[in-house]
Amino acid sequence: MRLLQWTLFIDMLGYKNINGAIDSKEKALDLINFMKENAEIFQEQDSQKRKELYLQEEFDLYEFYEPKYCFVSDSLIISFEPKEVNRKERFKDEFVRHSANVAIIIMMRLVVFIFKCYQEKNIFLRGGITNKFSYIDGSIAVGEGVGAAYDGECAAINPKIILCDDVVSNTRLMKQIKFLSKKMYGDDNLFTLNDGHHFLDYLKMTRVMTDVRSPSIKDFMVRNNMVILPKRLIDNTRNIFRRHKESIIHNMEEVNSQAKLVREKDSGEELDQKNKQIEKIRSKYVWLKNYHNQECKKLSWVNEYKID
């Protein structure tokens, strides 16, 4: 028996501009170190210590999956390759629930990567997630899942990581994702429906992790005899939203500067063409601004970080 495979293709929006601005060895090494640190995020997530911790959990990820990843320039490809496991279902849809559990694990892992990208380089991500087959060997990724996830990344348009159609059409799987989202975080789906796509709602994930109404947070507080959440957790959430705001504003200012420069240098058909390209980019940050503000409204200690 094998669980469902998970394949992701993620593109780093804004990476090309950063790469194109490198004109010294110092800048080159800075970007290289940034990419190496990104790789280390995923190495640490599959460390021996992490594997031992899973042995103590009800669901052992490494019993069922072998996670693999590779960076290709500004793109990240991830494959959760299912292992052949000789087990019988203890209850109806147990295997589907385990597959759904991995979707939540993937989200939790990607949140760390997402935060690092915008906090350090003002880079946002766009991607696709599919259940189709992929295989990664070192820096090479192949399989129909790579193409399907790439198509999902293109369809996302705005800076979001979406579930591809094959995932969404699997009603049993989506039911279990919603069940686990509700059970753990008190929300019916951490993959929020927006513009016709279910996307990985990383700000919602951040919010529910410090929301005392969340079942997992209630349990955490009970187990640790807490009446209120530790200040460090609240401060961390505040910092995530603050930097998210700053990064969006930074990128919108960059777009405005580019638009001003184009108006000063170009005219006629060339100006119209460049303005269309700029507005296409601007629309992505307008989407991010709206997304950011919607989440700020839902938690009192990040409400001050709304973007005007």
PDB file of C-alpha atoms in Angstrom:
ATOM      1  CA  MET A   1       0.000   0.000   0.000  1.00  0.00           C
ATOM      2  CA  ARG A   2       1.225   3.499  -0.865  1.00  0.00           C
ATOM      3  CA  LEU A   3      -0.188   6.849   0.190  1.00  0.00           C
ATOM      4  CA  LEU A   4      -0.695   9.679  -2.307  1.00  0.00           C
ATOM      5  CA  GLN A   5       2.399  11.331  -3.735  1.00  0.00           C
ATOM      6  CA  TRP A   6       2.893  15.081  -3.314  1.00  0.00           C
ATOM      7  CA  THR A   7       4.834  17.154  -5.865  1.00  0.00           C
ATOM      8  CA  LEU A   8       5.446  20.905  -5.672  1.00  0.00           C
ATOM      9  CA  PHE A   9       6.908  23.433  -8.101  1.00  0.00           C
ATOM     10  CA  ILE A  10       7.628  26.840  -6.528  1.00  0.00           C
ATOM     11  CA  ASP A  11       8.984  29.950  -8.225  1.00  0.00           C
ATOM     12  CA  MET A  12      10.646  32.848  -6.384  1.00  0.00           C
ATOM     13  CA  LEU A  13       9.106  36.051  -7.743  1.00  0.00           C
ATOM     14  CA  GLY A  14      11.624  38.878  -7.793  1.00  0.00           C
ATOM     15  CA  TYR A  15      14.694  36.609  -7.797  1.00  0.00           C
ATOM     16  CA  LYS A  16      15.567  37.521 -11.385  1.00  0.00           C
ATOM     17  CA  ASN A  17      15.670  41.231 -10.517  1.00  0.00           C
ATOM     18  CA  ILE A  18      17.983  40.559  -7.572  1.00  0.00           C
ATOM     19  CA  ASN A  19      20.180  38.277  -9.684  1.00  0.00           C
ATOM     20  CA  GLY A  20      20.263  40.821 -12.527  1.00  0.00           C
ATOM     21  CA  ALA A  21      21.480  43.548 -10.155  1.00  0.00           C
ATOM     22  CA  ILE A  22      24.572  41.595  -9.088  1.00  0.00           C
ATOM     23  CA  ASP A  23      27.673  43.438 -10.264  1.00  0.00           C
ATOM     24  CA  SER A  24      30.247  42.403  -7.676  1.00  0.00           C
ATOM     25  CA  LYS A  25      31.606  39.296  -5.995  1.00  0.00           C
ATOM     26  CA  GLU A  26      30.279  40.532  -2.649  1.00  0.00           C
ATOM     27  CA  LYS A  27      26.708  40.712  -3.959  1.00  0.00           C
ATOM     28  CA  ALA A  28      27.117  37.353  -5.688  1.00  0.00           C
ATOM     29  CA  LEU A  29      28.258  35.654  -2.470  1.00  0.00           C
ATOM     30  CA  ASP A  30      25.384  37.244  -0.542  1.00  0.00           C
ATOM     31  CA  LEU A  31      22.797  35.721  -2.903  1.00  0.00           C
ATOM     32  CA  ILE A  32      24.622  32.376  -2.985  1.00  0.00           C
ATOM     33  CA  ASN A  33      24.637  32.247   0.831  1.00  0.00           C
ATOM     34  CA  PHE A  34      20.935  33.066   0.849  1.00  0.00           C
ATOM     35  CA  MET A  35      20.202  30.132  -1.473  1.00  0.00           C
ATOM     36  CA  LYS A  36      22.434  27.816   0.566  1.00  0.00           C
ATOM     37  CA  GLU A  37      20.545  28.791   3.710  1.00  0.00           C
ATOM     38  CA  ASN A  38      17.271  28.002   1.913  1.00  0.00           C
ATOM     39  CA  ALA A  39      18.577  24.510   1.183  1.00  0.00           C
ATOM     40  CA  GLU A  40      19.589  24.142   4.830  1.00  0.00           C
ATOM     41  CA  ILE A  41      15.970  24.799   5.875  1.00  0.00           C
ATOM     42  CA  PHE A  42      14.884  21.627   4.117  1.00  0.00           C
ATOM     43  CA  GLN A  43      17.929  19.643   5.248  1.00  0.00           C
ATOM     44  CA  GLU A  44      17.143  20.480   8.872  1.00  0.00           C
ATOM     45  CA  GLN A  45      13.491  19.512   8.396  1.00  0.00           C
ATOM     46  CA  ASP A  46      14.634  15.989   7.519  1.00  0.00           C
ATOM     47  CA  SER A  47      17.409  15.759  10.116  1.00  0.00           C
ATOM     48  CA  GLN A  48      17.897  12.638  12.214  1.00  0.00           C
ATOM     49  CA  LYS A  49      16.630  14.519  15.256  1.00  0.00           C
ATOM     50  CA  ARG A  50      13.409  15.405  13.419  1.00  0.00           C
ATOM     51  CA  LYS A  51      12.966  11.777  12.312  1.00  0.00           C
ATOM     52  CA  GLU A  52      13.322  10.593  15.909  1.00  0.00           C
ATOM     53  CA  LEU A  53      10.662  13.075  17.032  1.00  0.00           C
ATOM     54  CA  TYR A  54       8.230  11.649  14.475  1.00  0.00           C
ATOM     55  CA  LEU A  55       8.685   8.193  16.020  1.00  0.00           C
ATOM     56  CA  GLN A  56       6.904   9.553  19.091  1.00  0.00           C
ATOM     57  CA  GLU A  57       3.956  10.893  17.086  1.00  0.00           C
ATOM     58  CA  GLU A  58       0.742   9.128  16.108  1.00  0.00           C
ATOM     59  CA  PHE A  59       1.675   9.646  12.455  1.00  0.00           C
ATOM     60  CA  ASP A  60       5.297   8.909  11.495  1.00  0.00           C
ATOM     61  CA  LEU A  61       5.946  10.779   8.252  1.00  0.00           C
ATOM     62  CA  TYR A  62       9.082   8.771   7.476  1.00  0.00           C
ATOM     63  CA  GLU A  63       7.292   5.432   7.744  1.00  0.00           C
ATOM     64  CA  PHE A  64       5.195   6.434   4.745  1.00  0.00           C
ATOM     65  CA  TYR A  65       7.282   8.974   2.791  1.00  0.00           C
ATOM     66  CA  GLU A  66      10.737   9.902   1.601  1.00  0.00           C
ATOM     67  CA  PRO A  67      10.832  13.693   1.177  1.00  0.00           C
ATOM     68  CA  LYS A  68      13.176  15.026  -1.516  1.00  0.00           C
ATOM     69  CA  TYR A  69      13.808  18.478  -2.920  1.00  0.00           C
ATOM     70  CA  CYS A  70      16.041  20.337  -5.340  1.00  0.00           C
ATOM     71  CA  PHE A  71      16.654  23.974  -6.288  1.00  0.00           C
ATOM     72  CA  VAL A  72      16.934  24.783  -9.993  1.00  0.00           C
ATOM     73  CA  SER A  73      17.957  28.447 -10.298  1.00  0.00           C
ATOM     74  CA  ASP A  74      15.035  30.384  -8.770  1.00  0.00           C
ATOM     75  CA  SER A  75      12.695  27.382  -8.619  1.00  0.00           C
ATOM     76  CA  LEU A  76      12.193  24.829  -5.865  1.00  0.00           C
ATOM     77  CA  ILE A  77      10.875  21.341  -6.620  1.00  0.00           C
ATOM     78  CA  ILE A  78       9.705  19.126  -3.761  1.00  0.00           C
ATOM     79  CA  SER A  79       8.611  15.503  -3.900  1.00  0.00           C
ATOM     80  CA  PHE A  80       7.100  13.539  -1.022  1.00  0.00           C
ATOM     81  CA  GLU A  81       7.645  10.085  -2.484  1.00  0.00           C
ATOM     82  CA  PRO A  82       5.399   7.432  -0.893  1.00  0.00           C
ATOM     83  CA  LYS A  83       6.948   4.215   0.391  1.00  0.00           C
ATOM     84  CA  GLU A  84       5.435   0.770   0.045  1.00  0.00           C
ATOM     85  CA  VAL A  85       4.019  -0.020   3.492  1.00  0.00           C
ATOM     86  CA  ASN A  86       2.503  -3.312   4.627  1.00  0.00           C
ATOM     87  CA  ARG A  87      -0.346  -2.085   6.825  1.00  0.00           C
ATOM     88  CA  LYS A  88      -4.081  -2.527   7.014  1.00  0.00           C
ATOM     89  CA  GLU A  89      -6.520   0.323   7.498  1.00  0.00           C
ATOM     90  CA  ARG A  90      -7.743   0.631  11.070  1.00  0.00           C
ATOM     91  CA  PHE A  91     -10.712   2.744   9.999  1.00  0.00           C
ATOM     92  CA  LYS A  92     -12.333   3.858   6.760  1.00  0.00           C
ATOM     93  CA  ASP A  93     -10.250   6.481   4.916  1.00  0.00           C
ATOM     94  CA  GLU A  94      -7.266   6.162   7.290  1.00  0.00           C
ATOM     95  CA  PHE A  95      -4.815   6.166   4.366  1.00  0.00           C
ATOM     96  CA  VAL A  96      -6.522   9.185   2.792  1.00  0.00           C
ATOM     97  CA  ARG A  97      -6.274  10.984   6.148  1.00  0.00           C
ATOM     98  CA  HIS A  98      -2.561  10.188   6.353  1.00  0.00           C
ATOM     99  CA  SER A  99      -2.108  11.645   2.856  1.00  0.00           C
ATOM    100  CA  ALA A 100      -4.046  14.735   3.944  1.00  0.00           C
ATOM    101  CA  ASN A 101      -1.881  15.018   7.047  1.00  0.00           C
ATOM    102  CA  VAL A 102       1.139  15.375   4.766  1.00  0.00           C
ATOM    103  CA  ALA A 103      -0.523  18.352   3.062  1.00  0.00           C
ATOM    104  CA  ILE A 104      -0.619  20.089   6.477  1.00  0.00           C
ATOM    105  CA  ILE A 105       3.014  19.104   7.149  1.00  0.00           C
ATOM    106  CA  ILE A 106       4.036  20.517   3.772  1.00  0.00           C
ATOM    107  CA  MET A 107       2.291  23.784   4.629  1.00  0.00           C
ATOM    108  CA  MET A 108       4.067  24.048   7.986  1.00  0.00           C
ATOM    109  CA  ARG A 109       7.435  23.424   6.335  1.00  0.00           C
ATOM    110  CA  LEU A 110       6.869  25.914   3.530  1.00  0.00           C
ATOM    111  CA  VAL A 111       5.821  28.667   5.931  1.00  0.00           C
ATOM    112  CA  VAL A 112       9.433  28.833   7.191  1.00  0.00           C
ATOM    113  CA  PHE A 113      10.732  29.182   3.619  1.00  0.00           C
ATOM    114  CA  ILE A 114       8.099  31.775   2.684  1.00  0.00           C
ATOM    115  CA  PHE A 115       8.957  33.941   5.693  1.00  0.00           C
ATOM    116  CA  LYS A 116      12.691  33.782   5.038  1.00  0.00           C
ATOM    117  CA  CYS A 117      12.262  34.835   1.401  1.00  0.00           C
ATOM    118  CA  TYR A 118      10.245  37.978   2.045  1.00  0.00           C
ATOM    119  CA  GLN A 119      11.951  38.895   5.315  1.00  0.00           C
ATOM    120  CA  GLU A 120      15.459  38.801   3.889  1.00  0.00           C
ATOM    121  CA  LYS A 121      15.057  39.546   0.167  1.00  0.00           C
ATOM    122  CA  ASN A 122      11.506  40.912  -0.294  1.00  0.00           C
ATOM    123  CA  ILE A 123      10.781  37.866  -2.461  1.00  0.00           C
ATOM    124  CA  PHE A 124       7.322  36.276  -2.605  1.00  0.00           C
ATOM    125  CA  LEU A 125       6.499  32.809  -3.895  1.00  0.00           C
ATOM    126  CA  ARG A 126       4.122  31.313  -6.432  1.00  0.00           C
ATOM    127  CA  GLY A 127       3.627  27.600  -6.968  1.00  0.00           C
ATOM    128  CA  GLY A 128       1.532  24.538  -7.664  1.00  0.00           C
ATOM    129  CA  ILE A 129       0.886  21.345  -5.640  1.00  0.00           C
ATOM    130  CA  THR A 130      -0.170  18.085  -7.286  1.00  0.00           C
ATOM    131  CA  ASN A 131      -0.538  14.396  -6.413  1.00  0.00           C
ATOM    132  CA  LYS A 132       0.997  13.311  -9.700  1.00  0.00           C
ATOM    133  CA  PHE A 133       4.227  11.320  -9.931  1.00  0.00           C
ATOM    134  CA  SER A 134       7.678  12.857  -9.675  1.00  0.00           C
ATOM    135  CA  TYR A 135      11.170  11.594  -8.953  1.00  0.00           C
ATOM    136  CA  ILE A 136      14.127  13.637  -7.730  1.00  0.00           C
ATOM    137  CA  ASP A 137      17.743  12.492  -8.001  1.00  0.00           C
ATOM    138  CA  GLY A 138      20.166  15.113  -6.757  1.00  0.00           C
ATOM    139  CA  SER A 139      19.543  18.286  -8.740  1.00  0.00           C
ATOM    140  CA  ILE A 140      17.397  16.557 -11.375  1.00  0.00           C
ATOM    141  CA  ALA A 141      13.608  16.303 -11.120  1.00  0.00           C
ATOM    142  CA  VAL A 142      11.464  14.360 -13.598  1.00  0.00           C
ATOM    143  CA  GLY A 143       7.911  13.054 -13.928  1.00  0.00           C
ATOM    144  CA  GLU A 144       4.449  14.234 -14.914  1.00  0.00           C
ATOM    145  CA  GLY A 145       4.021  15.778 -11.479  1.00  0.00           C
ATOM    146  CA  VAL A 146       6.774  18.315 -12.177  1.00  0.00           C
ATOM    147  CA  GLY A 147       4.958  19.528 -15.296  1.00  0.00           C
ATOM    148  CA  ALA A 148       1.560  19.500 -13.563  1.00  0.00           C
ATOM    149  CA  ALA A 149       2.877  21.479 -10.582  1.00  0.00           C
ATOM    150  CA  TYR A 150       4.570  23.933 -12.960  1.00  0.00           C
ATOM    151  CA  ASP A 151       1.257  24.423 -14.781  1.00  0.00           C
ATOM    152  CA  GLY A 152      -0.335  25.097 -11.395  1.00  0.00           C
ATOM    153  CA  GLU A 153       2.344  27.689 -10.639  1.00  0.00           C
ATOM    154  CA  CYS A 154       1.556  29.462 -13.923  1.00  0.00           C
ATOM    155  CA  ALA A 155      -2.199  29.319 -13.242  1.00  0.00           C
ATOM    156  CA  ALA A 156      -1.760  30.867  -9.787  1.00  0.00           C
ATOM    157  CA  ILE A 157      -0.943  34.259 -11.400  1.00  0.00           C
ATOM    158  CA  ASN A 158      -0.656  36.032  -8.035  1.00  0.00           C
ATOM    159  CA  PRO A 159       1.972  35.245  -5.350  1.00  0.00           C
ATOM    160  CA  LYS A 160       0.330  32.143  -3.918  1.00  0.00           C
ATOM    161  CA  ILE A 161       0.960  28.391  -3.882  1.00  0.00           C
ATOM    162  CA  ILE A 162      -2.160  26.596  -5.105  1.00  0.00           C
ATOM    163  CA  LEU A 163      -3.583  23.089  -5.111  1.00  0.00           C
ATOM    164  CA  CYS A 164      -3.784  21.757  -8.672  1.00  0.00           C
ATOM    165  CA  ASP A 165      -7.055  20.501 -10.125  1.00  0.00           C
ATOM    166  CA  ASP A 166      -6.225  16.818  -9.540  1.00  0.00           C
ATOM    167  CA  VAL A 167      -5.920  17.487  -5.791  1.00  0.00           C
ATOM    168  CA  VAL A 168      -9.065  19.604  -5.518  1.00  0.00           C
ATOM    169  CA  SER A 169     -11.128  17.107  -7.526  1.00  0.00           C
ATOM    170  CA  ASN A 170     -10.240  14.343  -5.031  1.00  0.00           C
ATOM    171  CA  THR A 171     -13.241  14.908  -2.765  1.00  0.00           C
ATOM    172  CA  ARG A 172     -12.192  12.291  -0.201  1.00  0.00           C
ATOM    173  CA  LEU A 173      -8.783  13.919   0.159  1.00  0.00           C
ATOM    174  CA  MET A 174     -10.160  17.462   0.420  1.00  0.00           C
ATOM    175  CA  LYS A 175     -12.670  16.288   3.042  1.00  0.00           C
ATOM    176  CA  GLN A 176      -9.808  14.934   5.166  1.00  0.00           C
ATOM    177  CA  ILE A 177      -7.716  18.105   4.730  1.00  0.00           C
ATOM    178  CA  LYS A 178     -10.671  20.123   5.997  1.00  0.00           C
ATOM    179  CA  PHE A 179     -11.227  17.657   8.859  1.00  0.00           C
ATOM    180  CA  LEU A 180      -7.614  17.944  10.038  1.00  0.00           C
ATOM    181  CA  SER A 181      -7.576  21.738   9.614  1.00  0.00           C
ATOM    182  CA  LYS A 182     -10.651  21.993  11.833  1.00  0.00           C
ATOM    183  CA  LYS A 183      -9.420  19.485  14.399  1.00  0.00           C
ATOM    184  CA  MET A 184      -5.972  21.036  14.790  1.00  0.00           C
ATOM    185  CA  TYR A 185      -6.548  24.728  14.170  1.00  0.00           C
ATOM    186  CA  GLY A 186     -10.280  25.347  14.398  1.00  0.00           C
ATOM    187  CA  ASP A 187     -10.494  26.414  10.750  1.00  0.00           C
ATOM    188  CA  ASP A 188     -12.332  24.433   8.096  1.00  0.00           C
ATOM    189  CA  ASN A 189      -9.494  24.747   5.572  1.00  0.00           C
ATOM    190  CA  LEU A 190      -5.956  26.101   5.694  1.00  0.00           C
ATOM    191  CA  PHE A 191      -5.999  26.028   1.887  1.00  0.00           C
ATOM    192  CA  THR A 192      -8.243  29.035   1.329  1.00  0.00           C
ATOM    193  CA  LEU A 193     -10.353  29.358  -1.831  1.00  0.00           C
ATOM    194  CA  ASN A 194      -9.444  32.554  -3.724  1.00  0.00           C
ATOM    195  CA  ASP A 195      -9.980  33.469  -7.390  1.00  0.00           C
ATOM    196  CA  GLY A 196     -11.012  29.899  -8.139  1.00  0.00           C
ATOM    197  CA  HIS A 197      -7.945  28.310  -6.501  1.00  0.00           C
ATOM    198  CA  HIS A 198      -7.293  26.794  -3.086  1.00  0.00           C
ATOM    199  CA  PHE A 199      -4.019  28.352  -1.954  1.00  0.00           C
ATOM    200  CA  LEU A 200      -1.628  27.693   0.911  1.00  0.00           C
ATOM    201  CA  ASP A 201      -2.799  30.354   3.373  1.00  0.00           C
ATOM    202  CA  TYR A 202       0.468  31.020   5.209  1.00  0.00           C
ATOM    203  CA  LEU A 203      -0.776  34.110   7.075  1.00  0.00           C
ATOM    204  CA  LYS A 204      -3.809  32.201   8.332  1.00  0.00           C
ATOM    205  CA  MET A 205      -1.463  29.425   9.493  1.00  0.00           C
ATOM    206  CA  THR A 206       0.587  32.036  11.363  1.00  0.00           C
ATOM    207  CA  ARG A 207      -2.517  33.599  12.864  1.00  0.00           C
ATOM    208  CA  VAL A 208      -4.090  30.383  14.157  1.00  0.00           C
ATOM    209  CA  MET A 209      -0.792  29.337  15.755  1.00  0.00           C
ATOM    210  CA  THR A 210      -1.159  32.226  18.212  1.00  0.00           C
ATOM    211  CA  ASP A 211      -4.952  32.316  18.433  1.00  0.00           C
ATOM    212  CA  VAL A 212      -6.193  30.967  21.766  1.00  0.00           C
ATOM    213  CA  ARG A 213      -9.375  29.817  20.014  1.00  0.00           C
ATOM    214  CA  SER A 214      -7.312  27.287  18.031  1.00  0.00           C
ATOM    215  CA  PRO A 215      -7.667  23.710  19.435  1.00  0.00           C
ATOM    216  CA  SER A 216      -3.932  22.987  19.128  1.00  0.00           C
ATOM    217  CA  ILE A 217      -3.067  26.200  20.986  1.00  0.00           C
ATOM    218  CA  LYS A 218      -5.637  25.444  23.708  1.00  0.00           C
ATOM    219  CA  ASP A 219      -4.061  22.009  24.124  1.00  0.00           C
ATOM    220  CA  PHE A 220      -0.561  23.526  24.197  1.00  0.00           C
ATOM    221  CA  MET A 221      -1.587  25.944  26.946  1.00  0.00           C
ATOM    222  CA  VAL A 222      -3.262  23.236  29.031  1.00  0.00           C
ATOM    223  CA  ARG A 223      -0.255  20.917  28.765  1.00  0.00           C
ATOM    224  CA  ASN A 224       2.069  23.712  29.863  1.00  0.00           C
ATOM    225  CA  ASN A 225      -0.224  25.143  32.579  1.00  0.00           C
ATOM    226  CA  MET A 226      -0.476  28.504  30.796  1.00  0.00           C
ATOM    227  CA  VAL A 227      -3.162  31.113  31.348  1.00  0.00           C
ATOM    228  CA  ILE A 228      -1.907  33.386  28.564  1.00  0.00           C
ATOM    229  CA  LEU A 229       0.371  32.801  25.591  1.00  0.00           C
ATOM    230  CA  PRO A 230       4.082  33.550  26.051  1.00  0.00           C
ATOM    231  CA  LYS A 231       5.056  37.036  24.901  1.00  0.00           C
ATOM    232  CA  ARG A 232       7.728  35.605  22.593  1.00  0.00           C
ATOM    233  CA  LEU A 233       5.081  33.784  20.519  1.00  0.00           C
ATOM    234  CA  ILE A 234       2.957  36.898  20.173  1.00  0.00           C
ATOM    235  CA  ASP A 235       6.018  39.006  19.334  1.00  0.00           C
ATOM    236  CA  ASN A 236       7.046  36.498  16.681  1.00  0.00           C
ATOM    237  CA  THR A 237       3.613  36.708  15.028  1.00  0.00           C
ATOM    238  CA  ARG A 238       3.712  40.500  15.192  1.00  0.00           C
ATOM    239  CA  ASN A 239       7.146  40.501  13.560  1.00  0.00           C
ATOM    240  CA  ILE A 240       5.977  38.209  10.752  1.00  0.00           C
ATOM    241  CA  PHE A 241       3.066  40.518   9.925  1.00  0.00           C
ATOM    242  CA  ARG A 242       5.197  43.650  10.312  1.00  0.00           C
ATOM    243  CA  ARG A 243       7.837  42.381   7.899  1.00  0.00           C
ATOM    244  CA  HIS A 244       5.153  41.158   5.518  1.00  0.00           C
ATOM    245  CA  LYS A 245       3.740  44.691   5.430  1.00  0.00           C
ATOM    246  CA  GLU A 246       7.173  46.247   4.931  1.00  0.00           C
ATOM    247  CA  SER A 247       8.027  43.875   2.098  1.00  0.00           C
ATOM    248  CA  ILE A 248       4.775  44.534   0.251  1.00  0.00           C
ATOM    249  CA  ILE A 249       5.276  48.292   0.578  1.00  0.00           C
ATOM    250  CA  HIS A 250       8.897  47.963  -0.593  1.00  0.00           C
ATOM    251  CA  ASN A 251       7.833  46.108  -3.732  1.00  0.00           C
ATOM    252  CA  MET A 252       4.987  48.520  -4.480  1.00  0.00           C
ATOM    253  CA  GLU A 253       7.410  51.440  -4.189  1.00  0.00           C
ATOM    254  CA  GLU A 254       9.779  49.649  -6.575  1.00  0.00           C
ATOM    255  CA  VAL A 255       6.956  49.258  -9.090  1.00  0.00           C
ATOM    256  CA  ASN A 256       6.040  52.944  -8.752  1.00  0.00           C
ATOM    257  CA  SER A 257       9.665  53.972  -9.320  1.00  0.00           C
ATOM    258  CA  GLN A 258       9.835  51.781 -12.393  1.00  0.00           C
ATOM    259  CA  ALA A 259       6.606  53.284 -13.740  1.00  0.00           C
ATOM    260  CA  LYS A 260       7.949  56.813 -13.217  1.00  0.00           C
ATOM    261  CA  LEU A 261      11.192  55.974 -15.024  1.00  0.00           C
ATOM    262  CA  VAL A 262       9.290  54.492 -17.975  1.00  0.00           C
ATOM    263  CA  ARG A 263       7.095  57.600 -18.271  1.00  0.00           C
ATOM    264  CA  GLU A 264      10.201  59.774 -18.373  1.00  0.00           C
ATOM    265  CA  LYS A 265      12.075  57.705 -20.967  1.00  0.00           C
ATOM    266  CA  ASP A 266       9.495  56.160 -23.284  1.00  0.00           C
ATOM    267  CA  SER A 267       6.515  57.246 -25.344  1.00  0.00           C
ATOM    268  CA  GLY A 268       3.937  55.986 -27.820  1.00  0.00           C
ATOM    269  CA  GLU A 269       3.492  52.244 -28.358  1.00  0.00           C
ATOM    270  CA  GLU A 270       6.606  51.331 -26.369  1.00  0.00           C
ATOM    271  CA  LEU A 271       5.287  53.258 -23.355  1.00  0.00           C
ATOM    272  CA  ASP A 272       1.897  51.520 -23.602  1.00  0.00           C
ATOM    273  CA  GLN A 273       3.560  48.126 -23.773  1.00  0.00           C
ATOM    274  CA  LYS A 274       5.789  48.749 -20.764  1.00  0.00           C
ATOM    275  CA  ASN A 275       2.898  50.225 -18.767  1.00  0.00           C
ATOM    276  CA  LYS A 276       0.904  47.029 -19.328  1.00  0.00           C
ATOM    277  CA  GLN A 277       3.816  44.960 -18.013  1.00  0.00           C
ATOM    278  CA  ILE A 278       4.181  47.221 -14.984  1.00  0.00           C
ATOM    279  CA  GLU A 279       0.461  47.092 -14.199  1.00  0.00           C
ATOM    280  CA  LYS A 280       0.599  43.310 -14.421  1.00  0.00           C
ATOM    281  CA  ILE A 281       3.315  43.317 -11.769  1.00  0.00           C
ATOM    282  CA  ARG A 282       1.523  45.935  -9.671  1.00  0.00           C
ATOM    283  CA  SER A 283      -1.639  43.799  -9.601  1.00  0.00           C
ATOM    284  CA  LYS A 284       0.276  41.033  -7.818  1.00  0.00           C
ATOM    285  CA  TYR A 285       1.228  43.333  -4.963  1.00  0.00           C
ATOM    286  CA  VAL A 286      -2.288  44.768  -4.810  1.00  0.00           C
ATOM    287  CA  TRP A 287      -3.494  41.187  -4.343  1.00  0.00           C
ATOM    288  CA  LEU A 288      -0.891  40.679  -1.585  1.00  0.00           C
ATOM    289  CA  LYS A 289      -1.935  43.921   0.111  1.00  0.00           C
ATOM    290  CA  ASN A 290      -5.604  42.862   0.155  1.00  0.00           C
ATOM    291  CA  TYR A 291      -4.699  39.395   1.436  1.00  0.00           C
ATOM    292  CA  HIS A 292      -2.502  40.894   4.146  1.00  0.00           C
ATOM    293  CA  ASN A 293      -5.181  43.336   5.334  1.00  0.00           C
ATOM    294  CA  GLN A 294      -7.861  40.641   5.474  1.00  0.00           C
ATOM    295  CA  GLU A 295      -5.733  38.569   7.860  1.00  0.00           C
ATOM    296  CA  CYS A 296      -4.735  41.593   9.976  1.00  0.00           C
ATOM    297  CA  LYS A 297      -8.408  42.189  10.783  1.00  0.00           C
ATOM    298  CA  LYS A 298      -8.748  38.741  12.355  1.00  0.00           C
ATOM    299  CA  LEU A 299      -6.190  39.008  15.149  1.00  0.00           C
ATOM    300  CA  SER A 300      -6.020  41.935  17.577  1.00  0.00           C
ATOM    301  CA  TRP A 301      -2.249  42.068  18.042  1.00  0.00           C
ATOM    302  CA  VAL A 302      -1.508  42.350  14.299  1.00  0.00           C
ATOM    303  CA  ASN A 303      -4.349  44.718  13.420  1.00  0.00           C
ATOM    304  CA  GLU A 304      -1.972  47.697  13.579  1.00  0.00           C
ATOM    305  CA  TYR A 305      -0.012  46.332  10.600  1.00  0.00           C
ATOM    306  CA  LYS A 306      -2.755  46.907   8.044  1.00  0.00           C
ATOM    307  CA  ILE A 307      -1.557  48.662   4.888  1.00  0.00           C
ATOM    308  CA  ASP A 308      -3.306  51.929   4.027  1.00  0.00           C
TER     309      ASP A 308
END
